[in-house]
Tab-separated table of C-alpha atoms in Angstrom:
chain	number	residue	atom	x	y	z
A	18	MET	CA	123.782	-6.249	38.068
A	19	ARG	CA	121.367	-8.292	35.789
A	20	VAL	CA	124.318	-9.846	32.862
A	21	PRO	CA	123.006	-9.548	29.854
A	22	GLU	CA	122.258	-11.996	27.044
A	23	THR	CA	125.156	-10.789	25.068
A	24	ALA	CA	128.769	-11.012	26.463
A	25	ALA	CA	131.506	-8.549	25.211
A	26	SER	CA	134.564	-10.179	24.297
A	27	GLY	CA	138.239	-8.165	22.855
A	28	THR	CA	136.189	-7.869	19.299
A	29	GLY	CA	133.021	-7.383	19.887
A	30	THR	CA	129.621	-8.940	21.521
A	31	GLU	CA	128.286	-12.212	20.897
A	32	THR	CA	125.006	-13.382	20.235
A	33	SER	CA	124.960	-16.790	22.696
A	34	PRO	CA	123.602	-19.475	19.652
A	35	PRO	CA	119.947	-20.678	19.658
A	36	ASP	CA	119.251	-24.069	22.119
A	37	SER	CA	118.640	-26.185	18.756
A	38	VAL	CA	121.960	-25.421	17.893
A	39	ARG	CA	124.063	-25.536	20.875
A	40	THR	CA	121.834	-29.404	21.929
A	41	GLY	CA	122.206	-30.019	17.993
A	42	VAL	CA	118.002	-31.410	17.853
A	43	GLY	CA	117.315	-29.247	14.729
A	44	THR	CA	119.631	-30.871	12.701
A	45	GLY	CA	117.703	-33.735	11.873
A	46	ALA	CA	114.207	-31.895	12.180
A	47	GLY	CA	113.463	-31.472	8.675
A	48	PRO	CA	113.814	-34.749	6.944
A	49	ARG	CA	111.770	-35.778	10.171
A	50	ALA	CA	108.922	-33.304	10.081
A	51	PHE	CA	108.384	-33.730	5.821
A	52	LEU	CA	108.658	-37.468	6.164
A	53	ALA	CA	105.888	-36.760	9.398
A	54	ARG	CA	103.960	-33.940	6.539
A	55	LEU	CA	103.661	-36.929	3.972
A	56	ASN	CA	101.786	-39.405	6.605
A	57	THR	CA	99.288	-37.639	6.267
A	58	PRO	CA	95.418	-39.129	5.894
A	59	ALA	CA	95.064	-35.966	2.874
A	60	VAL	CA	98.549	-36.431	1.704
A	61	ARG	CA	97.973	-40.314	1.444
A	62	THR	CA	94.654	-39.526	-0.527
A	63	ARG	CA	95.930	-37.147	-2.944
A	64	LEU	CA	98.896	-39.517	-3.661
A	65	GLY	CA	96.719	-42.653	-4.238
A	66	ALA	CA	94.927	-40.662	-6.373
A	67	LEU	CA	97.990	-39.410	-7.954
A	68	ALA	CA	98.714	-43.157	-8.663
A	69	GLY	CA	95.598	-44.090	-10.391
A	70	VAL	CA	95.663	-40.743	-12.743
A	71	VAL	CA	98.981	-42.106	-13.458
A	72	ILE	CA	97.377	-45.668	-14.344
A	73	LEU	CA	95.082	-44.600	-16.317
A	74	ALA	CA	96.481	-42.607	-18.867
A	75	VAL	CA	99.268	-44.981	-19.016
A	76	LEU	CA	96.313	-47.679	-20.267
A	77	LEU	CA	95.128	-44.734	-22.480
A	78	TRP	CA	98.542	-43.854	-23.968
A	79	ARG	CA	99.423	-47.677	-24.551
A	80	LEU	CA	95.712	-49.044	-25.593
A	81	GLY	CA	94.528	-45.709	-26.987
A	82	THR	CA	90.554	-44.526	-26.082
A	83	GLY	CA	88.788	-46.973	-28.067
A	84	VAL	CA	88.386	-49.588	-25.543
A	85	LEU	CA	87.063	-47.050	-23.260
A	86	VAL	CA	84.087	-44.881	-26.005
A	87	ASP	CA	83.645	-49.163	-26.961
A	88	GLY	CA	82.340	-49.931	-23.600
A	89	LEU	CA	80.782	-47.103	-22.647
A	90	ARG	CA	78.719	-47.541	-25.537
A	91	ARG	CA	77.512	-51.014	-24.712
A	92	ILE	CA	75.996	-50.164	-21.726
A	93	ASP	CA	72.300	-50.126	-21.998
A	94	GLY	CA	69.088	-49.746	-20.102
A	95	PRO	CA	68.815	-53.438	-19.475
A	96	SER	CA	72.290	-53.634	-18.559
A	97	LEU	CA	71.817	-50.322	-15.846
A	98	LEU	CA	68.498	-52.099	-14.370
A	99	ALA	CA	70.151	-55.439	-14.098
A	100	ALA	CA	73.493	-53.845	-12.631
A	101	LEU	CA	71.098	-52.486	-10.134
A	102	GLY	CA	69.255	-55.639	-8.599
A	103	ILE	CA	72.874	-57.237	-8.127
A	104	GLY	CA	73.981	-53.493	-6.694
A	105	LEU	CA	70.681	-54.141	-3.914
A	106	VAL	CA	71.123	-57.497	-2.804
A	107	THR	CA	74.998	-56.930	-2.269
A	108	THR	CA	74.143	-53.527	0.066
A	109	VAL	CA	71.107	-55.229	1.136
A	110	PHE	CA	73.257	-58.335	2.807
A	111	SER	CA	76.486	-56.060	3.231
A	112	ALA	CA	73.788	-53.568	5.476
A	113	TRP	CA	72.776	-56.731	7.925
A	114	ARG	CA	76.497	-57.801	8.254
A	115	TRP	CA	77.631	-54.327	9.324
A	116	ALA	CA	74.234	-54.867	12.244
A	117	LEU	CA	75.692	-58.039	13.225
A	118	VAL	CA	78.564	-56.596	13.512
A	119	ALA	CA	77.483	-53.838	15.364
A	120	ARG	CA	75.105	-55.877	17.976
A	121	GLY	CA	78.524	-58.003	18.732
A	122	LEU	CA	79.938	-54.752	20.211
A	123	ARG	CA	77.009	-53.967	21.926
A	124	ILE	CA	75.780	-51.485	19.545
A	125	ARG	CA	71.900	-51.186	18.437
A	126	LEU	CA	71.752	-50.437	14.676
A	127	PRO	CA	67.731	-51.347	12.661
A	128	LEU	CA	68.635	-52.438	8.940
A	129	LEU	CA	66.506	-50.387	7.693
A	130	PRO	CA	69.417	-46.976	8.483
A	131	ALA	CA	72.205	-49.159	7.904
A	132	VAL	CA	71.029	-49.751	4.616
A	133	ALA	CA	70.504	-46.165	3.922
A	134	ASP	CA	73.910	-45.377	5.229
A	135	TYR	CA	75.820	-47.931	3.470
A	136	TYR	CA	74.219	-46.295	0.012
A	137	ARG	CA	76.059	-43.574	0.858
A	138	ALA	CA	78.498	-44.928	1.409
A	139	LEU	CA	78.995	-46.789	-1.694
A	140	PHE	CA	78.749	-43.496	-3.228
A	141	LEU	CA	81.065	-41.907	-1.562
A	142	ASN	CA	83.646	-44.485	-2.253
A	143	ALA	CA	82.572	-44.442	-6.263
A	144	ALA	CA	83.063	-40.290	-6.491
A	145	LEU	CA	85.475	-39.674	-4.206
A	146	PRO	CA	89.908	-40.109	-4.341
A	147	GLY	CA	91.109	-42.930	-2.416
A	148	GLY	CA	88.220	-45.253	-2.516
A	149	VAL	CA	87.116	-45.272	0.947
A	150	LEU	CA	86.194	-41.921	1.639
A	151	GLY	CA	82.606	-42.905	2.465
A	152	ASP	CA	83.159	-45.333	5.147
A	153	VAL	CA	85.134	-43.367	6.593
A	154	HIS	CA	82.217	-41.028	7.063
A	155	ARG	CA	80.171	-44.275	7.721
A	156	ALA	CA	81.898	-45.019	10.304
A	157	VAL	CA	82.505	-41.010	11.941
A	158	ARG	CA	78.510	-40.873	11.446
A	159	HIS	CA	77.165	-44.052	13.060
A	160	GLY	CA	80.355	-43.003	15.774
A	161	GLN	CA	78.495	-40.291	16.777
A	162	SER	CA	75.624	-41.164	16.403
A	163	THR	CA	75.627	-43.544	19.185
A	164	GLY	CA	77.817	-41.405	21.348
A	165	ASP	CA	80.891	-43.922	21.597
A	166	LEU	CA	82.877	-42.875	18.928
A	167	GLY	CA	84.983	-45.737	19.191
A	168	ARG	CA	83.033	-48.163	18.586
A	169	GLY	CA	81.409	-47.101	15.936
A	170	VAL	CA	84.318	-46.839	13.639
A	171	ARG	CA	85.941	-50.237	14.948
A	172	SER	CA	82.258	-52.142	13.766
A	173	VAL	CA	83.598	-50.306	10.186
A	174	VAL	CA	86.436	-51.898	10.038
A	175	LEU	CA	85.655	-54.486	11.496
A	176	GLU	CA	82.520	-55.144	8.506
A	177	ARG	CA	84.859	-53.978	5.914
A	178	ALA	CA	87.613	-56.150	7.068
A	179	ALA	CA	84.800	-59.364	7.007
A	180	GLY	CA	84.290	-58.730	3.287
A	181	GLN	CA	88.110	-58.721	2.953
A	182	LEU	CA	88.788	-62.028	4.213
A	183	ALA	CA	86.366	-63.587	2.510
A	184	LEU	CA	87.303	-62.011	-0.659
A	185	PHE	CA	91.067	-63.380	0.336
A	186	ALA	CA	89.521	-67.185	1.122
A	187	ALA	CA	87.574	-67.724	-2.209
A	188	GLY	CA	90.240	-66.154	-4.256
A	189	ALA	CA	92.817	-68.524	-2.998
A	190	VAL	CA	90.460	-71.208	-3.612
A	191	MET	CA	89.975	-70.192	-7.711
A	192	LEU	CA	92.941	-68.889	-7.673
A	193	LEU	CA	94.801	-72.502	-6.641
A	194	THR	CA	92.071	-74.637	-8.817
A	195	MET	CA	90.231	-72.844	-11.543
A	196	PRO	CA	92.780	-71.828	-14.754
A	197	SER	CA	94.782	-68.408	-14.569
A	198	PRO	CA	97.081	-66.780	-15.600
A	199	VAL	CA	98.675	-66.822	-11.955
A	200	ARG	CA	97.720	-70.361	-10.642
A	201	ASP	CA	101.263	-72.115	-11.145
A	202	ASP	CA	102.722	-69.170	-9.532
A	203	ILE	CA	100.219	-69.122	-6.604
A	204	ARG	CA	100.678	-72.610	-6.532
A	205	GLN	CA	105.072	-72.481	-5.866
A	206	THR	CA	104.316	-69.124	-3.498
A	207	ALA	CA	101.191	-71.324	-1.675
A	208	PRO	CA	102.994	-73.213	1.218
A	209	LEU	CA	105.750	-70.715	1.652
A	210	ALA	CA	103.177	-68.092	1.835
A	211	GLY	CA	101.779	-70.731	4.570
A	212	LEU	CA	104.603	-71.855	6.085
A	213	ALA	CA	106.236	-67.469	6.959
A	214	ALA	CA	102.215	-67.215	8.084
A	215	LEU	CA	102.670	-70.032	11.008
A	216	GLY	CA	106.114	-69.419	11.533
A	217	ALA	CA	104.992	-65.683	12.368
A	218	CYS	CA	102.162	-66.454	14.469
A	219	ALA	CA	104.273	-68.596	16.458
A	220	VAL	CA	106.865	-66.066	17.111
A	221	VAL	CA	104.028	-63.510	18.463
A	222	LEU	CA	102.804	-66.407	20.706
A	223	ALA	CA	105.946	-67.376	22.032
A	224	LEU	CA	106.630	-63.293	22.765
A	225	ARG	CA	102.940	-63.578	24.709
A	226	MET	CA	103.593	-66.176	26.612
A	227	ASN	CA	107.262	-64.869	28.113
A	228	ARG	CA	106.143	-61.694	28.833
A	229	PRO	CA	106.006	-61.276	32.462
A	230	THR	CA	103.227	-58.498	32.584
A	231	PRO	CA	100.871	-57.010	29.242
A	232	SER	CA	102.045	-53.657	28.025
A	233	ARG	CA	99.684	-50.832	26.507
A	234	ARG	CA	99.337	-52.259	23.674
A	235	GLY	CA	99.598	-56.192	24.507
A	236	ARG	CA	96.142	-55.071	26.475
A	237	ALA	CA	94.918	-53.019	23.734
A	238	LEU	CA	95.709	-55.618	21.162
A	239	ARG	CA	93.946	-58.246	23.052
A	240	SER	CA	91.262	-55.681	23.623
A	241	ALA	CA	90.271	-55.981	19.660
A	242	LEU	CA	90.903	-59.770	19.301
A	243	ALA	CA	87.858	-60.042	21.920
A	244	GLU	CA	85.869	-57.879	20.218
A	245	ALA	CA	86.642	-59.012	16.978
A	246	ARG	CA	85.654	-62.338	17.432
A	247	GLU	CA	82.244	-61.237	19.619
A	248	GLY	CA	81.728	-59.517	16.259
A	249	LEU	CA	82.922	-62.125	14.223
A	250	LEU	CA	83.246	-64.826	15.422
A	251	SER	CA	80.527	-65.675	18.232
A	252	ARG	CA	78.054	-68.231	18.330
A	253	ARG	CA	75.355	-66.279	17.705
A	254	ASN	CA	76.760	-63.583	14.679
A	255	GLY	CA	79.181	-66.239	13.166
A	256	PRO	CA	76.539	-67.380	11.187
A	257	GLY	CA	75.473	-64.275	9.682
A	258	VAL	CA	78.675	-63.073	9.613
A	259	LEU	CA	79.590	-65.816	6.817
A	260	VAL	CA	76.658	-66.062	4.997
A	261	SER	CA	75.975	-62.185	4.410
A	262	SER	CA	79.649	-62.643	2.809
A	263	ALA	CA	79.262	-65.412	0.966
A	264	VAL	CA	76.230	-63.344	-1.358
A	265	VAL	CA	77.750	-59.985	-1.293
A	266	LEU	CA	81.444	-61.449	-2.956
A	267	ALA	CA	78.548	-63.929	-5.154
A	268	GLY	CA	77.358	-60.286	-6.281
A	269	TYR	CA	80.645	-58.777	-7.051
A	270	LEU	CA	81.457	-61.878	-9.109
A	271	ALA	CA	77.902	-61.226	-10.759
A	272	MET	CA	78.490	-57.484	-11.873
A	273	PHE	CA	81.619	-58.415	-13.243
A	274	VAL	CA	80.582	-61.587	-15.007
A	275	LEU	CA	77.451	-58.482	-16.160
A	276	ALA	CA	80.165	-56.073	-17.651
A	277	ALA	CA	82.207	-59.422	-19.194
A	278	ARG	CA	79.009	-60.062	-21.187
A	279	VAL	CA	78.213	-56.748	-21.911
A	280	ALA	CA	81.725	-55.958	-22.857
A	281	GLY	CA	81.211	-58.531	-25.510
A	282	VAL	CA	83.571	-61.386	-24.155
A	283	GLY	CA	82.269	-65.062	-24.351
A	284	ALA	CA	84.634	-66.175	-21.916
A	285	ALA	CA	83.463	-69.430	-19.772
A	286	VAL	CA	82.150	-68.066	-16.203
A	287	THR	CA	85.176	-70.644	-14.536
A	288	GLU	CA	87.246	-68.594	-16.592
A	289	LEU	CA	85.754	-65.421	-16.481
A	290	LEU	CA	86.101	-65.997	-12.329
A	291	PRO	CA	89.989	-66.051	-11.934
A	292	LEU	CA	90.506	-63.083	-13.216
A	293	ALA	CA	86.916	-61.237	-11.559
A	294	VAL	CA	89.261	-61.640	-8.377
A	295	LEU	CA	92.071	-60.120	-9.434
A	296	ALA	CA	90.276	-57.460	-10.675
A	297	LEU	CA	88.914	-57.164	-6.969
A	298	LEU	CA	91.684	-57.561	-5.152
A	299	ALA	CA	93.314	-54.308	-6.848
A	300	MET	CA	90.486	-52.509	-6.033
A	301	SER	CA	91.121	-52.998	-1.961
A	302	LEU	CA	94.944	-51.179	-3.028
A	303	PRO	CA	94.236	-47.453	-1.615
A	304	LEU	CA	96.465	-46.278	-5.115
A	305	ASN	CA	92.302	-45.029	-6.984
A	306	VAL	CA	90.196	-42.580	-8.192
A	307	GLY	CA	86.978	-43.420	-6.803
A	308	GLY	CA	88.240	-47.704	-7.611
A	309	TRP	CA	90.165	-46.662	-11.002
A	310	GLY	CA	93.174	-47.168	-11.720
A	311	PRO	CA	95.046	-50.762	-10.165
A	312	ARG	CA	91.626	-52.524	-11.244
A	313	GLU	CA	91.702	-51.416	-14.720
A	314	GLY	CA	95.430	-51.871	-15.084
A	315	VAL	CA	95.638	-55.406	-13.420
A	316	ALA	CA	91.824	-56.548	-15.563
A	317	ALA	CA	93.943	-55.724	-19.141
A	318	TRP	CA	96.933	-57.662	-18.199
A	319	ALA	CA	94.980	-60.176	-16.755
A	320	PHE	CA	93.090	-60.647	-19.780
A	321	GLY	CA	95.869	-60.211	-21.795
A	322	ALA	CA	97.753	-63.325	-20.114
A	323	ALA	CA	94.395	-64.844	-19.816
A	324	GLY	CA	94.917	-64.967	-24.586
A	325	LEU	CA	91.403	-62.780	-24.162
A	326	GLY	CA	93.236	-59.233	-25.192
A	327	ALA	CA	94.421	-56.455	-22.649
A	328	GLY	CA	91.895	-53.399	-24.323
A	329	ARG	CA	88.830	-56.130	-24.493
A	330	GLY	CA	89.739	-56.829	-20.126
A	331	LEU	CA	89.800	-52.604	-20.123
A	332	THR	CA	86.416	-52.561	-22.149
A	333	VAL	CA	85.672	-54.971	-19.039
A	334	ALA	CA	87.379	-52.842	-16.194
A	335	VAL	CA	85.375	-49.719	-17.786
A	336	VAL	CA	81.845	-50.834	-18.152
A	337	TYR	CA	82.520	-52.880	-14.290
A	338	GLY	CA	83.688	-49.483	-12.684
A	339	VAL	CA	79.928	-47.861	-14.623
A	340	LEU	CA	77.784	-50.296	-13.615
A	341	SER	CA	79.285	-50.578	-10.084
A	342	LEU	CA	78.832	-46.401	-10.000
A	343	ALA	CA	74.677	-47.003	-11.277
A	344	ALA	CA	74.342	-49.778	-8.654
A	345	SER	CA	75.204	-46.911	-6.289
A	346	LEU	CA	73.038	-44.235	-7.035
A	347	PRO	CA	70.432	-44.442	-4.322
A	348	GLY	CA	72.843	-43.160	-2.466
A	349	VAL	CA	72.472	-39.661	-3.766
A	350	ILE	CA	68.830	-39.975	-3.208
A	351	VAL	CA	70.068	-40.299	0.404
A	352	LEU	CA	72.428	-37.952	0.338
A	353	VAL	CA	69.386	-35.615	-0.862
A	354	VAL	CA	66.816	-36.735	1.213
A	355	ARG	CA	69.126	-36.089	5.013
A	356	TRP	CA	69.578	-32.781	3.957
A	357	TYR	CA	67.076	-31.987	3.287
A	358	ALA	CA	65.868	-33.445	6.010
A	359	GLY	CA	69.261	-31.397	8.545
A	360	LEU	CA	68.088	-27.890	6.682
A	361	ARG	CA	64.142	-28.213	7.353
A	362	ALA	CA	65.179	-29.453	11.739
A	363	GLY	CA	67.941	-26.322	10.863
A	364	ARG	CA	65.531	-23.662	9.747
A	365	ARG	CA	63.129	-24.489	13.027
A	366	THR	CA	66.082	-24.599	15.337
A	367	ALA	CA	66.823	-20.907	14.147
A	368	ALA	CA	63.137	-19.882	14.115
A	369	THR	CA	62.292	-21.091	17.733
A	370	THR	CA	65.804	-19.503	19.025
A	371	THR	CA	64.683	-16.136	17.387
A	372	ALA	CA	61.922	-15.957	17.735
A	373	PRO	CA	60.769	-12.859	19.981
A	374	ALA	CA	59.018	-13.834	23.259
A	375	ALA	CA	55.228	-12.880	23.619
A	376	PRO	CA	54.624	-9.491	25.326
A	377	ALA	CA	53.778	-10.122	29.220
A	378	PRO	CA	49.830	-9.056	30.165
A	379	VAL	CA	49.720	-5.779	31.446
A	380	PRO	CA	46.971	-5.413	34.204
A	381	ALA	CA	44.310	-3.547	34.482
A	382	PRO	CA	44.469	0.054	36.991
A	383	VAL	CA	43.153	-0.341	40.075
A	384	PRO	CA	41.368	3.010	40.692
A	385	HIS	CA	42.055	4.997	43.886
A	386	ALA	CA	39.995	7.382	45.583
A	387	GLN	CA	42.213	10.196	44.713
A	388	ASP	CA	42.227	8.790	41.042
A	389	ALA	CA	38.111	9.364	41.150
A	390	PRO	CA	37.131	13.077	39.504
A	391	ASP	CA	36.027	15.347	41.430
A	392	ARG	CA	32.562	15.899	40.625
A	393	ALA	CA	30.618	12.639	39.165
A	394	PRO	CA	27.334	13.779	37.104
A	395	PHE	CA	24.138	11.659	39.335
A	396	GLU	CA	22.676	8.160	37.550
A	397	PRO	CA	20.387	7.720	40.002
A	398	ASN	CA	19.656	3.533	38.068
A	399	ARG	CA	23.336	2.983	39.124
A	400	ALA	CA	24.728	0.749	41.661
A	401	PRO	CA	27.297	2.383	44.258
A	402	LEU	CA	30.691	1.012	43.426
A	403	ALA	CA	31.773	-1.110	46.461
A	404	PRO	CA	34.791	0.780	48.335
A	405	ASN	CA	38.615	-0.154	46.904
A	406	TYR	CA	40.470	-1.491	49.590
A	407	ALA	CA	43.502	-2.916	47.174
A	408	PRO	CA	46.101	-1.755	49.499
A	409	LEU	CA	48.247	1.533	48.335
A	410	PRO	CA	52.119	0.753	47.154
A	411	PRO	CA	54.222	2.514	50.076
A	412	PRO	CA	55.355	5.698	49.290
A	413	GLU	CA	58.607	6.209	47.917
A	414	ALA	CA	60.898	8.108	50.890
A	415	SER	CA	62.931	11.421	48.812
A	416	ILE	CA	64.136	14.493	50.079
A	417	GLU	CA	61.005	16.444	49.935
A	418	LYS	CA	59.262	14.203	52.602
A	419	TYR	CA	61.970	15.209	55.396
A	420	ALA	CA	62.163	19.030	54.279
A	421	PRO	CA	59.684	21.468	56.077
A	422	LYS	CA	56.379	22.845	54.221
A	423	GLU	CA	56.672	26.495	53.482
A	424	SER	CA	53.515	27.465	56.175
A	425	THR	CA	56.403	25.870	59.341
A	426	ARG	CA	58.940	27.747	57.315
A	427	LEU	CA	56.734	31.241	57.884
A	428	THR	CA	55.905	30.523	61.698
A	429	ARG	CA	59.441	30.007	62.370
A	430	SER	CA	60.647	33.185	60.617
A	431	SER	CA	57.411	35.405	62.814
A	432	LEU	CA	58.899	33.475	65.951
A	433	PRO	CA	60.814	36.037	68.204
A	434	PHE	CA	64.639	35.933	68.359
A	435	SER	CA	64.502	35.749	64.865
A	436	ALA	CA	67.244	35.798	62.303
A	437	GLU	CA	65.142	36.785	59.080
A	438	PRO	CA	63.770	39.885	58.654
A	439	SER	CA	60.239	40.446	58.531
A	440	GLU	CA	58.660	42.625	55.569
A	441	GLY	CA	62.186	44.081	55.270
A	442	ARG	CA	61.714	46.495	58.400
A	443	PRO	CA	65.150	46.214	60.529
A	444	MET	CA	64.362	44.521	63.999
A	445	THR	CA	63.760	46.521	66.956
A	446	PRO	CA	62.460	46.351	70.528
A	447	GLU	CA	58.748	47.733	69.202
A	448	SER	CA	58.694	44.530	67.276
A	449	VAL	CA	59.610	42.406	69.613
């Protein structure tokens, strides 16, 4: 007899506790599940957008909305045209850098489609929270179009990393040599940061040399470093990546100087460049709403520390954001054209799949001898019909073929010793 799940005892029946209670596994599942849920990309994007909104709200609360309105009022037609021109130069060179990196990863990417995709990504970055969703969309679409999603994503990541490295290198030189609110602090911390970086590189190198067999993570890291070296530092791609990154960074700085001039800041360019570098570095933080948030906060602090006024720094940052959005507006045209092309392709495919098939032609009936009329009118001028020797279809087998005919049945009925009566009279010897 099978023992049930409940065990009888002296006081009654007791149910066995669940496995999670017996083993103690479920005691820490709550915090781990909560942290895992917070670590999702959607939650991180929402938290970053919320942080950007909080920063903007604090700035407007402390400095008022007058600086925002004043910055928007100063934007005119010539400044928008200048922003479109600067944006065209930076977008073309950024797309060229992307094409070079993709070629280093053995992916074919023509320049014109790369420019269109880059414009679309710039507009999505400026219009959607997080500031990177356009690049994510560009990476996924490029990977799907090439048939290798991983390699397409890595090409976009390496291209963006090249831009950030150029910004860090040029920014470090500017902040160390040009007057800025953070020059003294950077000069004090730069040697310590350099020694820490060298120590970290030495530790990593020692661990790799002492490891007998490379692990799976080590092989993946080695493959990623090989791809980065081929895409960014090879003899064929290195000069192009360097030139394009320098031109793109110069365009971003020129856009910031243009925004400062539109906002009415008359400081020298050498004084504005370190402030622009600080604002651009703040834009790389994923705590923004379409790029808004940390840029405005850092610009207000940097302009205030430089003696130019925190309100003026917020105005410059707002004007820069509006000009950058105007420079990315060709991405709207790319989105509309791609959407319309996809809609037409979908309609064409639907029409092809739902169109009824053309009916097969019905062959003309072949006249047979039995289909001719019994009596045809005499036509002397009519040529005689040629005989038709087309084979007739075999007759279908049925029960009627093997059934006796009526004449045969009657003949059998009149045979001697027939069991069936004839004309309703009884069978007699005379009839035999």
